[in-house]
PDB file of C-alpha atoms in Angstrom:
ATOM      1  CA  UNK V   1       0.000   0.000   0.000  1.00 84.00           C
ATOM      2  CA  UNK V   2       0.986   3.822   0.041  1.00 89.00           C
ATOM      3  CA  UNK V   3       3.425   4.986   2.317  1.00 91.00           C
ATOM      4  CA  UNK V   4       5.346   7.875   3.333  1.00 94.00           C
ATOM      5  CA  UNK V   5       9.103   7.832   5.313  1.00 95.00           C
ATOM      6  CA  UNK V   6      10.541  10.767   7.021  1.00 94.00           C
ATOM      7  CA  UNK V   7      13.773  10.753   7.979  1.00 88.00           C
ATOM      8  CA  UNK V   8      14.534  10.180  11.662  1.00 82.00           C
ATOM      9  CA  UNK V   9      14.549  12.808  14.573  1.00 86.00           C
ATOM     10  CA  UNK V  10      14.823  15.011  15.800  1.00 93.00           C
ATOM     11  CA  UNK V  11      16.882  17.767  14.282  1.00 96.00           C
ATOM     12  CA  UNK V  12      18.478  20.207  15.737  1.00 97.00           C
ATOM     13  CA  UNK V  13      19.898  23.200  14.576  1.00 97.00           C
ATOM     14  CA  UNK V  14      21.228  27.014  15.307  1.00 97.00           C
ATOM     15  CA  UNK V  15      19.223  30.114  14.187  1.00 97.00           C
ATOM     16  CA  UNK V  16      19.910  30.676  10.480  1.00 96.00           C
ATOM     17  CA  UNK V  17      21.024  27.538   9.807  1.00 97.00           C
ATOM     18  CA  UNK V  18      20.054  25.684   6.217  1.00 98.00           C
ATOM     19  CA  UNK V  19      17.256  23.089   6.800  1.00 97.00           C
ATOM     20  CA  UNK V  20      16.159  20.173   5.021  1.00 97.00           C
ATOM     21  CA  UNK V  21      14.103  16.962   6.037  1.00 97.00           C
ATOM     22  CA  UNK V  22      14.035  14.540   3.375  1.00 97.00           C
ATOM     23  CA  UNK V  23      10.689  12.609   2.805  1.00 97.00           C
ATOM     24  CA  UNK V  24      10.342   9.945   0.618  1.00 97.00           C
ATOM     25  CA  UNK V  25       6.722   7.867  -0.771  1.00 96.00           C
ATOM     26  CA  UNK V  26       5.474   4.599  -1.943  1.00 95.00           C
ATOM     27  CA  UNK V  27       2.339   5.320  -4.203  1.00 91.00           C
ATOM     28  CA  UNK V  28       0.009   3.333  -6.426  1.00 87.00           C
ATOM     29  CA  UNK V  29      -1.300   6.366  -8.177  1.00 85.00           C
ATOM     30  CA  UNK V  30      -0.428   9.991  -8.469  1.00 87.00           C
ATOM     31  CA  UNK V  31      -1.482  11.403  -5.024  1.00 91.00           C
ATOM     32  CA  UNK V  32      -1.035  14.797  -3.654  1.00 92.00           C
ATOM     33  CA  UNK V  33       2.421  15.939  -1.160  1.00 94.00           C
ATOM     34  CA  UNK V  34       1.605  17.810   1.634  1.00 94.00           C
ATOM     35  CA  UNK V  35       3.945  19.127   4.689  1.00 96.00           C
ATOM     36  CA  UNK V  36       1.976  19.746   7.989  1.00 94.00           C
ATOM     37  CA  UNK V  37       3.569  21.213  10.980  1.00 95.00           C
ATOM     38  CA  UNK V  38       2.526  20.646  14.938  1.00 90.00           C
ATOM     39  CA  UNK V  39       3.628  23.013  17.334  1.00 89.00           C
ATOM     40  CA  UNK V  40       3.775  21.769  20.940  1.00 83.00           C
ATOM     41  CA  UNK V  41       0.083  21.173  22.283  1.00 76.00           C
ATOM     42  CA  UNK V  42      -1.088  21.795  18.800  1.00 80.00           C
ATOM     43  CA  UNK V  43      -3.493  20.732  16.081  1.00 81.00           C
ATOM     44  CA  UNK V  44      -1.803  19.879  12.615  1.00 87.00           C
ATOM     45  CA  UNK V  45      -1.445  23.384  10.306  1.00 90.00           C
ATOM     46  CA  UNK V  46      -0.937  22.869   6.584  1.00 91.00           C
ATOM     47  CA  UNK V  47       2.505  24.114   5.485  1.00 95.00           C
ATOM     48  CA  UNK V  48       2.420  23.394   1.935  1.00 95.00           C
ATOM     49  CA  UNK V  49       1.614  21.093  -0.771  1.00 93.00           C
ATOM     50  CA  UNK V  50       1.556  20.235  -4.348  1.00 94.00           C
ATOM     51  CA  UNK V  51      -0.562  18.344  -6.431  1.00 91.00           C
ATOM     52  CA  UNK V  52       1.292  16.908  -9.400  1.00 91.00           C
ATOM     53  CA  UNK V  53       4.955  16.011 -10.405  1.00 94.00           C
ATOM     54  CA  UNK V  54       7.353  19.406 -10.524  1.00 95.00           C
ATOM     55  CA  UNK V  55       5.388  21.570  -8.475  1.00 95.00           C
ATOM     56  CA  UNK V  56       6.875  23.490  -5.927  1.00 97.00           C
ATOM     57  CA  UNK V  57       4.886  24.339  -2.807  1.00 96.00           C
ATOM     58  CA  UNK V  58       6.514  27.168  -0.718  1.00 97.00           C
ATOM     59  CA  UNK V  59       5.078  29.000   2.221  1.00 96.00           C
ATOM     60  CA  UNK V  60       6.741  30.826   5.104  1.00 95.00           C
ATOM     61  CA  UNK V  61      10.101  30.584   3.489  1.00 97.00           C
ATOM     62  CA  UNK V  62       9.525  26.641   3.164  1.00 98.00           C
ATOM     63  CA  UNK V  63       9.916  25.326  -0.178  1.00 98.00           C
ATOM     64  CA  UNK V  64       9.129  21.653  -1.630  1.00 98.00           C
ATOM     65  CA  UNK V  65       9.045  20.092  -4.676  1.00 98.00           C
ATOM     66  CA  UNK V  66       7.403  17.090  -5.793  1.00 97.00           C
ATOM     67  CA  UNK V  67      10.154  14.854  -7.567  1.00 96.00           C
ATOM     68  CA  UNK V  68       8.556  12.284  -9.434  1.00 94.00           C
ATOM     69  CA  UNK V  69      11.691  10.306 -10.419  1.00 94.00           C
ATOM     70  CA  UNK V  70      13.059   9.652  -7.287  1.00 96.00           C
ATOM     71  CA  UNK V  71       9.414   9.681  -5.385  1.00 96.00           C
ATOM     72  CA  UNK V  72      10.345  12.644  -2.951  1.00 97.00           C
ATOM     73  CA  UNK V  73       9.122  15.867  -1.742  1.00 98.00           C
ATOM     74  CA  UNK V  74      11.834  16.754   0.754  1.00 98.00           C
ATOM     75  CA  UNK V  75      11.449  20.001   2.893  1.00 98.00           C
ATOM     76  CA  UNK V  76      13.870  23.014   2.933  1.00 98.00           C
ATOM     77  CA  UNK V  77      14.219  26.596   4.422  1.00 98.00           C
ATOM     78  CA  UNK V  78      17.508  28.931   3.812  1.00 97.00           C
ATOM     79  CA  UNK V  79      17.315  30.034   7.634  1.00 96.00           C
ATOM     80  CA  UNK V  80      15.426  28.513   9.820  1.00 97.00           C
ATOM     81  CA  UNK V  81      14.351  30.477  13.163  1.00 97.00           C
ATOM     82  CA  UNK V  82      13.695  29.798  16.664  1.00 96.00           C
ATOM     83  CA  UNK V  83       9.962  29.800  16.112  1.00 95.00           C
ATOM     84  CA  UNK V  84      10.420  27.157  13.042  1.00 97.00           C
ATOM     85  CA  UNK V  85      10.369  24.681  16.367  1.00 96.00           C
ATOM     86  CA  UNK V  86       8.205  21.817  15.833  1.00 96.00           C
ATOM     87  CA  UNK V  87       7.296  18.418  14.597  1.00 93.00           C
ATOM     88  CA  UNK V  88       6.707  18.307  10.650  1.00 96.00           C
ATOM     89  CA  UNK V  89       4.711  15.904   9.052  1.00 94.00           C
ATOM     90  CA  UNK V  90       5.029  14.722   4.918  1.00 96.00           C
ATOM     91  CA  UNK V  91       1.838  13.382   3.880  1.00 94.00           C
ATOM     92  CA  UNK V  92       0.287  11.986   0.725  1.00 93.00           C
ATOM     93  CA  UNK V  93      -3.521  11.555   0.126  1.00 88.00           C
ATOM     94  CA  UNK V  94      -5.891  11.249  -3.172  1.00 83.00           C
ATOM     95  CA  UNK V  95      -8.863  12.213  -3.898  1.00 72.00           C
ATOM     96  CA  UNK V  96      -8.125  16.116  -2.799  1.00 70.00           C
ATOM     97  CA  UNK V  97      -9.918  17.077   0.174  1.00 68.00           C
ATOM     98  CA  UNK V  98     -12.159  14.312   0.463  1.00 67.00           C
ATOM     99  CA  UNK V  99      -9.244  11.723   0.481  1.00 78.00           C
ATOM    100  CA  UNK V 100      -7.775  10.711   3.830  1.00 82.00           C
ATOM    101  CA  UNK V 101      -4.103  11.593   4.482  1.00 88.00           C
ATOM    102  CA  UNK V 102      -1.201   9.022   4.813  1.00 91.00           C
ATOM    103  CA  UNK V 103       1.709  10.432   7.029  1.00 92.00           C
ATOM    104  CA  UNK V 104       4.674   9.954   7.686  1.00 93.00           C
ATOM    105  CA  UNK V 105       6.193   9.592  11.333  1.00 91.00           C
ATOM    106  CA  UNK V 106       7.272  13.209  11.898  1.00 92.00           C
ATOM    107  CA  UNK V 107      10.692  15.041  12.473  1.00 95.00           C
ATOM    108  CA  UNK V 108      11.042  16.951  15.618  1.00 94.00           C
ATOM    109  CA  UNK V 109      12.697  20.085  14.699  1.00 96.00           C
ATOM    110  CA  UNK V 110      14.718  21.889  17.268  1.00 96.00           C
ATOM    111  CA  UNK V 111      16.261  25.300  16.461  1.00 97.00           C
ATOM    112  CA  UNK V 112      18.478  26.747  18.857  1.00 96.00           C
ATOM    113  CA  UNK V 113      19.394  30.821  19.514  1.00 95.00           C
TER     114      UNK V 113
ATOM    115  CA  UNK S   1      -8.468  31.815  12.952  1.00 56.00           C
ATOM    116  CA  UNK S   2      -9.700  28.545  13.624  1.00 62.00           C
ATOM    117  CA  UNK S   3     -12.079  26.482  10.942  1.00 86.00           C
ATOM    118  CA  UNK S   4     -12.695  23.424  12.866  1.00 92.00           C
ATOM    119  CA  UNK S   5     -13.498  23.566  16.393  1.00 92.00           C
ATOM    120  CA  UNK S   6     -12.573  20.824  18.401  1.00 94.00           C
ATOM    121  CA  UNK S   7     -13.886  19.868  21.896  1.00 95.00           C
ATOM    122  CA  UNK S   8     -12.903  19.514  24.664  1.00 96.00           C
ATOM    123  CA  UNK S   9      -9.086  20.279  24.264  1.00 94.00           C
ATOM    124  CA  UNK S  10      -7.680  18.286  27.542  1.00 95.00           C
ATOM    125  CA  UNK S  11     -10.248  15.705  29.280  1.00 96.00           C
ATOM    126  CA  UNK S  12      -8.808  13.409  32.564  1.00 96.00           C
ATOM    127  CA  UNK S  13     -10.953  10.409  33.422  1.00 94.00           C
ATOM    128  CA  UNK S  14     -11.524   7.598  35.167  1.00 95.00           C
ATOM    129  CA  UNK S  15     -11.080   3.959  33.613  1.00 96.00           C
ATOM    130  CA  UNK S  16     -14.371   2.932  32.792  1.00 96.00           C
ATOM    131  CA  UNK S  17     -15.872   6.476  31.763  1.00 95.00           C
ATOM    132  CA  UNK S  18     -17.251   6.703  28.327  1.00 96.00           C
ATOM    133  CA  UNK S  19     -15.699  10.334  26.899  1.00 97.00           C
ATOM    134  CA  UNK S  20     -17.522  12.486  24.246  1.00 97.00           C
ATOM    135  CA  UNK S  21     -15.271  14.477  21.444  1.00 97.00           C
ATOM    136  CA  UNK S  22     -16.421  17.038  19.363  1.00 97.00           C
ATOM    137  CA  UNK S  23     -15.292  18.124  15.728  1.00 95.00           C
ATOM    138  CA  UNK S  24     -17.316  21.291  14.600  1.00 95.00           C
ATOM    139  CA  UNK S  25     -16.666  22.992  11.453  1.00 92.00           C
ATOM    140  CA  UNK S  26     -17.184  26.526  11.883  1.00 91.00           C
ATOM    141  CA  UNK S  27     -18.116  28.105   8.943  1.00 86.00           C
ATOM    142  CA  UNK S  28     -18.524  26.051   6.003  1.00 87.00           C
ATOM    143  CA  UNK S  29     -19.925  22.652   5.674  1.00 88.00           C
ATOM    144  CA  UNK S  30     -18.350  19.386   6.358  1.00 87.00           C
ATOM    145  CA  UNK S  31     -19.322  16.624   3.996  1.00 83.00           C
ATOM    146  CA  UNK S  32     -16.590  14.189   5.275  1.00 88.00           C
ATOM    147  CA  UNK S  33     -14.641  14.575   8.131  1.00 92.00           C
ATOM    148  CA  UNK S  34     -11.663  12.347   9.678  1.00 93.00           C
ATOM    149  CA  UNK S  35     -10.520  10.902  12.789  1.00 95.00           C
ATOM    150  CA  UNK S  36      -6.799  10.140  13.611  1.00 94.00           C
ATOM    151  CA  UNK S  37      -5.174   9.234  16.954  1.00 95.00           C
ATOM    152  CA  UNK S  38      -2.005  10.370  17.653  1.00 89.00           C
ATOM    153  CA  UNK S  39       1.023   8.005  20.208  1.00 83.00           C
ATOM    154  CA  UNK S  40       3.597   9.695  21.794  1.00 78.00           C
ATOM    155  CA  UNK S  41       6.264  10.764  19.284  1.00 74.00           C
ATOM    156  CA  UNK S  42       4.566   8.710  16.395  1.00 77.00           C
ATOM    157  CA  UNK S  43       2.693   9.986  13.394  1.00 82.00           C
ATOM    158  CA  UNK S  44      -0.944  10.245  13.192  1.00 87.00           C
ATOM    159  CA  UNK S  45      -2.978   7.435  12.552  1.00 91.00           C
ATOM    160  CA  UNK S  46      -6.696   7.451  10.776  1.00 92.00           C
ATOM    161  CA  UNK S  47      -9.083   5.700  13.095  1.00 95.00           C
ATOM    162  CA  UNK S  48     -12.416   5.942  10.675  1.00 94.00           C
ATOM    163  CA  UNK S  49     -14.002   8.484   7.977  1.00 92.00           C
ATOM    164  CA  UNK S  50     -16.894   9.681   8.512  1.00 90.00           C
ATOM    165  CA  UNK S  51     -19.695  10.748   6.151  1.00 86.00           C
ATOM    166  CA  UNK S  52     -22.570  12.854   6.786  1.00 83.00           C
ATOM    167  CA  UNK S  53     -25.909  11.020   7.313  1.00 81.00           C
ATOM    168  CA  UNK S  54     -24.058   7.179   6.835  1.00 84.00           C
ATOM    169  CA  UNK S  55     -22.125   4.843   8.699  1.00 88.00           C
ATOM    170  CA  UNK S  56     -18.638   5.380   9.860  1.00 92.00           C
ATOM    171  CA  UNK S  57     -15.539   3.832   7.295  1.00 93.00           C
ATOM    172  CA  UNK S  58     -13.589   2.295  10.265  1.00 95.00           C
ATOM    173  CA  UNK S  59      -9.329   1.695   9.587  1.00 93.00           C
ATOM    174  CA  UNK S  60      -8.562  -2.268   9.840  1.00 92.00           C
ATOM    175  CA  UNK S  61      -8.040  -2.834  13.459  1.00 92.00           C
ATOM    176  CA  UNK S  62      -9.994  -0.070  15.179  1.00 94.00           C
ATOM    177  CA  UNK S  63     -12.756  -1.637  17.086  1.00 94.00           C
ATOM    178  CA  UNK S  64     -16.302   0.447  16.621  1.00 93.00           C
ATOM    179  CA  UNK S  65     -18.087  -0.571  18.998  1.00 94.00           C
ATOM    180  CA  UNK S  66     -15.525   0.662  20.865  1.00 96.00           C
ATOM    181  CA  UNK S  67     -15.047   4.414  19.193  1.00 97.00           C
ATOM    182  CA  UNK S  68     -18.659   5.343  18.192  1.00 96.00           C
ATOM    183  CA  UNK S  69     -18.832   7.872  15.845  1.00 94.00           C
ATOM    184  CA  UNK S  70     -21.621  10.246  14.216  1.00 91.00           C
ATOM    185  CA  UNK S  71     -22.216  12.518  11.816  1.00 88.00           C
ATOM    186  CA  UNK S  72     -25.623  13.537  12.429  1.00 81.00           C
ATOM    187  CA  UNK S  73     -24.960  17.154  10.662  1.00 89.00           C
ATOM    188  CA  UNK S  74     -22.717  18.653   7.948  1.00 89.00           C
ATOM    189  CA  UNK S  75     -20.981  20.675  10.624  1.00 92.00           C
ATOM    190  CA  UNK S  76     -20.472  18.372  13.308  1.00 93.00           C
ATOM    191  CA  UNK S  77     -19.333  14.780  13.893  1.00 94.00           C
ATOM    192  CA  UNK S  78     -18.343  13.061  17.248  1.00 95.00           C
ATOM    193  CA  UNK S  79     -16.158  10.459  18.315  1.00 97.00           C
ATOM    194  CA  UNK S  80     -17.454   8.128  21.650  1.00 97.00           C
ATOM    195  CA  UNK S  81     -14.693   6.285  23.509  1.00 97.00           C
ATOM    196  CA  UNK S  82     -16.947   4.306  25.113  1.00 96.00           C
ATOM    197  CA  UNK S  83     -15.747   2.408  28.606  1.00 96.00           C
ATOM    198  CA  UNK S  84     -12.378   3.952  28.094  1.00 95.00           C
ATOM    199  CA  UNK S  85      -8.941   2.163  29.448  1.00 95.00           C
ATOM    200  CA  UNK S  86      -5.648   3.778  29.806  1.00 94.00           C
ATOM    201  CA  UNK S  87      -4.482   2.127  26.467  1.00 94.00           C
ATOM    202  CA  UNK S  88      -7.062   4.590  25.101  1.00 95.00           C
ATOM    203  CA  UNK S  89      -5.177   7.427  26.390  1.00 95.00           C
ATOM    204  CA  UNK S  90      -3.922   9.299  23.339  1.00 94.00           C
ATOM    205  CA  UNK S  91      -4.154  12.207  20.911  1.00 92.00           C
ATOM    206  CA  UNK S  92      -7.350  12.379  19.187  1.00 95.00           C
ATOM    207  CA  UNK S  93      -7.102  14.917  16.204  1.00 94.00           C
ATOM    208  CA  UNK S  94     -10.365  15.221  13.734  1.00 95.00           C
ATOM    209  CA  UNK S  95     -10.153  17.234  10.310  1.00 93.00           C
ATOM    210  CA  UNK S  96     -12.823  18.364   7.887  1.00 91.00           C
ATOM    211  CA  UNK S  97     -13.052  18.809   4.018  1.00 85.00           C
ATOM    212  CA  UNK S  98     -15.178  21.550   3.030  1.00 80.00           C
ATOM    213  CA  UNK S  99     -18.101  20.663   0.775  1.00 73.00           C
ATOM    214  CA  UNK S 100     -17.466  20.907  -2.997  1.00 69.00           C
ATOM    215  CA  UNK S 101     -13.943  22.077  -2.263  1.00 67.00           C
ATOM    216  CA  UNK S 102     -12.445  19.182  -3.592  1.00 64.00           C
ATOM    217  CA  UNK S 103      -9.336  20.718  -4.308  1.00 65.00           C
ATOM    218  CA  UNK S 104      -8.680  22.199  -0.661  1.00 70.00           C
ATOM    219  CA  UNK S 105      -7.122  21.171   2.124  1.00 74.00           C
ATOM    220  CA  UNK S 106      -8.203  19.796   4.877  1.00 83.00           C
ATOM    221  CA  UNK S 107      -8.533  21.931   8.254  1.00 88.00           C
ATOM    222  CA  UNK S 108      -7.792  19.688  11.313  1.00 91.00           C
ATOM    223  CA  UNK S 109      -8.933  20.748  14.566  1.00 92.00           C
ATOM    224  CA  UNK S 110      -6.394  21.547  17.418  1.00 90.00           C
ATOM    225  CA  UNK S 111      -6.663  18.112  18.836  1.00 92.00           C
ATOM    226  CA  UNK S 112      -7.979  16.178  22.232  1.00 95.00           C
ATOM    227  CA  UNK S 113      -5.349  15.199  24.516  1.00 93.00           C
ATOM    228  CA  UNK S 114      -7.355  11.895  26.327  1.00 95.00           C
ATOM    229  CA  UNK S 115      -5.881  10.724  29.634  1.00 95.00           C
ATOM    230  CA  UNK S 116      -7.541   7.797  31.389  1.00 95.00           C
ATOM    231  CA  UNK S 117      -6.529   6.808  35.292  1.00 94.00           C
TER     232      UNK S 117
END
């Protein structure tokens, strides 16, 4: 079945420091790629997505892009801040919003001043 | 602000207790919404869909007679953990998708944080 894999936790880094968290799927159709962050106590808040092969979703200085050839939609931000501290989701659903979301384990992101 | 209301945040009980969760959306209409639980430090997992005016869809391995849920309305559905034990304690999380917005996100509520004595 589908499938998404985050790479292990958690991460830590210092203020303005280059992120990335790689995420990798299993698919048996063309599904969508969303990021979803949890801040401590939290519900889930949509970060980004993108629907179809080479699009780039990008929101608070996040970018993404869904790589078709090598199945990935791996996270990145130039600088990452002390408020950027959280757990980040990758998840892949069909059906847009009507289709229930497959996650991944989640990254615990820790950015130091 | 918020989309999806979800109630109560925090709820402490007693083994045994039967505990009520709300999922509300707030101003739109909810044809389907979803229920995930949540582990400690693991990834969300869906428990059941649920459709307005039918039956639950329950996940492989989630008992419903155990989790009752309803969705008497298009902007509310609730999740019954009926006699609850403290394996149920967890992070219940419930999203909606808007009616005819196919091609929106989801807007998941800010989650239920069960603990059972």
């Amino acid at each position: 079945g589908d499938s998404v894999t985050q790479m292990e936790g958690p991460v830590t880094l210092s203020e303005e420091a280059f992120l990335t968290i790689n995420c990798t799927y299993t698919a048996t159709g063309y599904p969508s790629l969303f990021w979803y962050v949890q801040y401590p106590g939290e519900g889930l808040q949509l970060l980004l997505k993108a629907t179809k092969a080479d699009d780039k979703g990008s929101n608070k200085g996040f970018e993404a892009t869904y790589r078709k050839e090598t199945t990935s939609f791996h996270l990145e931000k130039g600088s990452v801040q002390v408020s950027d501290s959280a757990v980040y989701f990758c998840a892949l659903n069909y059906g847009g919003s009507q289709g229930n979301l497959i996650f991944g384990k989640g990254t615990k992101l820790s950015v130091k001043p | 602000g918020a989309v999806v209301s979800q109630h109560p945040s925090w709820v402490i009980c007693k083994s045994g207790t039967s505990v009520k969760i709300e999922c509300r959306s707030l101003d739109f209409q909810a044809t389907t919404m979803f229920w995930y639980r949540q582990f400690p430090k693991q990834s969300l997992m869906l428990m059941a869909t649920s459709n307005e005016g039918s039956k639950a869809t329950y996940e492989q391995g989630v008992e419903k007679d155990k989790f009752l849920i309803n969705h008497a309305s298009l902007t509310l559905s609730t999740l019954t953990v009926t006699s609850a034990h403290p394996e149920d304690s967890s992070f219940y999380i419930c999203s909606a998708a808007r009616r005819g917005w196919k091609n929106q996100p989801q807007h998941f509520g800010d989650g239920t944080r069960l603990s059972i004595l």
